[in-house]
Amino acid sequence: MQRTPVNPWDWSLGLGYNQAEIIEGATRQVVCAGQTAVDAEGKPQHLGDMRGQIGLALENLEAILEGAGMGLSHVIKLGIYTTDVDEALKNFDLLGMRLCAVQNTPPMTLVGVERLAIPGLLFEIDATACA
C-alpha cells in the first residue's frame, strides 16, 4: 500500500495530521465502529477523567485493529467525538504519542457533541484502516 500525503497548507502537520492522503494498492480495508472507554463487558470506565477515557478508547481501538491483523500504522482516517473539545485537546498528546510511535499522521476530524451514546462517556474515536 502506498500513502501520499496531500497538504496544500502545512499548519495541520504541527497538530499531527495530514489534510488528506492518497491511498493506492490497498488490498484490505477495516472500518471500525466508535471506540470508547468501556471494559470487556461494555461498562464505562474512568468517569469524569478525560485523559483516562482517551487512553482506554485508544487501547480498545488498537485491540480492534490487532484483531483485524493491523495496527495504528494502518489507520488512514480518524473520527473523534467529544463532549468537551477543550479538555480533549489538552490530552491529545496521548493520541499524538501513539501515532508518532508508528510514524502515522492520518487525516482526522474532531467534533464536539452534546453527549455520547452511553452516559458518562466523554470521548469516542472511530477509524478506517487499510493494508
mmCIF file of C-alpha atoms in Angstrom:
data_model
loop_
_atom_site.group_PDB
_atom_site.id
_atom_site.type_symbol
_atom_site.label_atom_id
_atom_site.label_comp_id
_atom_site.label_asym_id
_atom_site.label_seq_id
_atom_site.Cartn_x
_atom_site.Cartn_y
_atom_site.Cartn_z
ATOM 1 C CA MET A 1 0.000 0.000 0.000
ATOM 2 C CA GLN A 2 1.298 3.447 -0.948
ATOM 3 C CA ARG A 3 0.235 6.520 1.054
ATOM 4 C CA THR A 4 0.860 10.001 -0.336
ATOM 5 C CA PRO A 5 0.107 12.983 1.924
ATOM 6 C CA VAL A 6 -1.762 15.955 0.467
ATOM 7 C CA ASN A 7 -1.114 19.169 2.391
ATOM 8 C CA PRO A 8 -1.686 22.382 0.413
ATOM 9 C CA TRP A 9 -1.005 24.107 3.763
ATOM 10 C CA ASP A 10 1.333 22.819 6.443
ATOM 11 C CA TRP A 11 -0.451 24.078 9.593
ATOM 12 C CA SER A 12 -2.113 20.694 10.229
ATOM 13 C CA LEU A 13 1.261 18.929 10.359
ATOM 14 C CA GLY A 14 2.020 20.795 13.587
ATOM 15 C CA LEU A 15 -1.166 19.302 15.006
ATOM 16 C CA GLY A 16 -0.198 15.806 13.894
ATOM 17 C CA TYR A 17 -2.355 15.114 10.853
ATOM 18 C CA ASN A 18 -2.416 15.392 7.071
ATOM 19 C CA GLN A 19 -5.159 17.272 5.275
ATOM 20 C CA ALA A 20 -5.666 14.242 3.034
ATOM 21 C CA GLU A 21 -3.910 11.117 1.832
ATOM 22 C CA ILE A 22 -3.953 9.304 -1.476
ATOM 23 C CA ILE A 23 -4.165 5.546 -0.825
ATOM 24 C CA GLU A 24 -3.014 3.250 -3.611
ATOM 25 C CA GLY A 25 -2.558 -0.505 -3.739
ATOM 26 C CA ALA A 26 -4.550 -1.375 -0.596
ATOM 27 C CA THR A 27 -5.981 -4.883 -0.602
ATOM 28 C CA ARG A 28 -7.897 -4.898 2.702
ATOM 29 C CA GLN A 29 -9.902 -2.219 4.489
ATOM 30 C CA VAL A 30 -11.246 -2.231 8.032
ATOM 31 C CA VAL A 31 -13.897 0.237 9.170
ATOM 32 C CA CYS A 32 -14.000 0.418 12.970
ATOM 33 C CA ALA A 33 -17.021 1.436 14.996
ATOM 34 C CA GLY A 34 -16.506 4.173 17.543
ATOM 35 C CA GLN A 35 -14.384 3.008 20.468
ATOM 36 C CA THR A 36 -14.857 4.441 23.932
ATOM 37 C CA ALA A 37 -13.609 3.913 27.469
ATOM 38 C CA VAL A 38 -15.521 0.734 28.231
ATOM 39 C CA ASP A 39 -14.299 -2.545 29.674
ATOM 40 C CA ALA A 40 -14.741 -6.008 28.147
ATOM 41 C CA GLU A 41 -18.355 -6.078 29.383
ATOM 42 C CA GLY A 42 -19.171 -2.673 27.876
ATOM 43 C CA LYS A 43 -19.206 -0.839 31.225
ATOM 44 C CA PRO A 44 -17.931 2.770 31.186
ATOM 45 C CA GLN A 45 -14.580 3.366 32.872
ATOM 46 C CA HIS A 46 -12.717 6.485 34.057
ATOM 47 C CA LEU A 47 -15.885 8.530 34.625
ATOM 48 C CA GLY A 48 -15.077 12.250 34.715
ATOM 49 C CA ASP A 49 -11.475 11.588 33.599
ATOM 50 C CA MET A 50 -10.890 12.691 30.000
ATOM 51 C CA ARG A 51 -7.276 11.518 29.953
ATOM 52 C CA GLY A 52 -8.207 8.081 31.261
ATOM 53 C CA GLN A 53 -11.029 7.789 28.738
ATOM 54 C CA ILE A 54 -8.819 8.779 25.800
ATOM 55 C CA GLY A 55 -6.209 6.233 26.866
ATOM 56 C CA LEU A 56 -8.695 3.377 27.167
ATOM 57 C CA ALA A 57 -10.511 4.311 23.934
ATOM 58 C CA LEU A 58 -7.153 4.146 22.131
ATOM 59 C CA GLU A 59 -6.358 0.781 23.730
ATOM 60 C CA ASN A 60 -9.749 -0.512 22.585
ATOM 61 C CA LEU A 61 -9.159 0.808 19.063
ATOM 62 C CA GLU A 62 -5.760 -0.887 18.967
ATOM 63 C CA ALA A 63 -7.347 -4.163 20.105
ATOM 64 C CA ILE A 64 -9.881 -3.973 17.255
ATOM 65 C CA LEU A 65 -7.143 -3.256 14.731
ATOM 66 C CA GLU A 66 -4.984 -6.069 16.107
ATOM 67 C CA GLY A 67 -7.937 -8.436 15.776
ATOM 68 C CA ALA A 68 -8.042 -7.483 12.092
ATOM 69 C CA GLY A 69 -4.304 -8.080 11.681
ATOM 70 C CA MET A 70 -3.499 -4.358 11.592
ATOM 71 C CA GLY A 71 -2.284 -1.606 13.885
ATOM 72 C CA LEU A 72 -2.298 2.167 14.242
ATOM 73 C CA SER A 73 0.187 2.422 11.375
ATOM 74 C CA HIS A 74 -2.587 1.199 9.047
ATOM 75 C CA VAL A 75 -5.090 3.909 10.049
ATOM 76 C CA ILE A 76 -5.932 6.192 7.142
ATOM 77 C CA LYS A 77 -8.773 8.236 8.741
ATOM 78 C CA LEU A 78 -9.847 9.064 12.297
ATOM 79 C CA GLY A 79 -13.138 10.478 13.512
ATOM 80 C CA ILE A 80 -13.077 11.842 17.052
ATOM 81 C CA TYR A 81 -16.125 12.879 19.066
ATOM 82 C CA THR A 82 -16.032 14.502 22.485
ATOM 83 C CA THR A 83 -18.338 16.205 24.920
ATOM 84 C CA ASP A 84 -15.543 18.696 25.808
ATOM 85 C CA VAL A 85 -13.307 19.765 22.918
ATOM 86 C CA ASP A 86 -11.010 21.909 25.076
ATOM 87 C CA GLU A 87 -10.395 19.118 27.586
ATOM 88 C CA ALA A 88 -9.833 16.593 24.796
ATOM 89 C CA LEU A 89 -7.282 18.880 23.140
ATOM 90 C CA LYS A 90 -5.427 19.267 26.455
ATOM 91 C CA ASN A 91 -4.950 15.488 26.410
ATOM 92 C CA PHE A 92 -4.327 14.985 22.698
ATOM 93 C CA ASP A 93 -0.703 14.203 23.453
ATOM 94 C CA LEU A 94 -1.882 10.638 24.182
ATOM 95 C CA LEU A 95 -3.082 10.295 20.599
ATOM 96 C CA GLY A 96 -0.002 12.052 19.266
ATOM 97 C CA MET A 97 2.387 9.766 21.155
ATOM 98 C CA ARG A 98 0.751 6.604 19.831
ATOM 99 C CA LEU A 99 0.559 7.826 16.239
ATOM 100 C CA CYS A 100 4.064 9.316 16.328
ATOM 101 C CA ALA A 101 5.443 5.987 17.568
ATOM 102 C CA VAL A 102 4.237 4.352 14.331
ATOM 103 C CA GLN A 103 5.043 7.424 12.183
ATOM 104 C CA ASN A 104 1.442 7.975 11.139
ATOM 105 C CA THR A 105 -0.358 11.288 10.610
ATOM 106 C CA PRO A 106 -3.751 10.258 9.203
ATOM 107 C CA PRO A 107 -6.424 12.790 8.296
ATOM 108 C CA MET A 108 -8.780 13.291 11.226
ATOM 109 C CA THR A 109 -11.849 15.191 12.297
ATOM 110 C CA LEU A 110 -12.598 16.331 15.849
ATOM 111 C CA VAL A 111 -16.246 17.089 16.629
ATOM 112 C CA GLY A 112 -17.789 18.429 19.823
ATOM 113 C CA VAL A 113 -21.053 16.713 20.716
ATOM 114 C CA GLU A 114 -23.672 17.221 23.404
ATOM 115 C CA ARG A 115 -23.333 13.636 24.635
ATOM 116 C CA LEU A 116 -22.248 10.179 23.546
ATOM 117 C CA ALA A 117 -24.405 7.038 23.411
ATOM 118 C CA ILE A 118 -23.514 5.860 26.924
ATOM 119 C CA PRO A 119 -23.945 8.447 29.698
ATOM 120 C CA GLY A 120 -20.668 9.378 31.365
ATOM 121 C CA LEU A 121 -18.510 8.828 28.297
ATOM 122 C CA LEU A 122 -16.536 11.876 27.166
ATOM 123 C CA PHE A 123 -14.524 10.623 24.173
ATOM 124 C CA GLU A 124 -15.093 8.332 21.190
ATOM 125 C CA ILE A 125 -12.805 7.509 18.282
ATOM 126 C CA ASP A 126 -13.525 5.635 15.065
ATOM 127 C CA ALA A 127 -11.071 4.671 12.370
ATOM 128 C CA THR A 128 -10.658 3.411 8.859
ATOM 129 C CA ALA A 129 -7.560 1.306 8.246
ATOM 130 C CA CYS A 130 -6.064 -0.233 5.103
ATOM 131 C CA ALA A 131 -3.360 -2.738 4.346
#
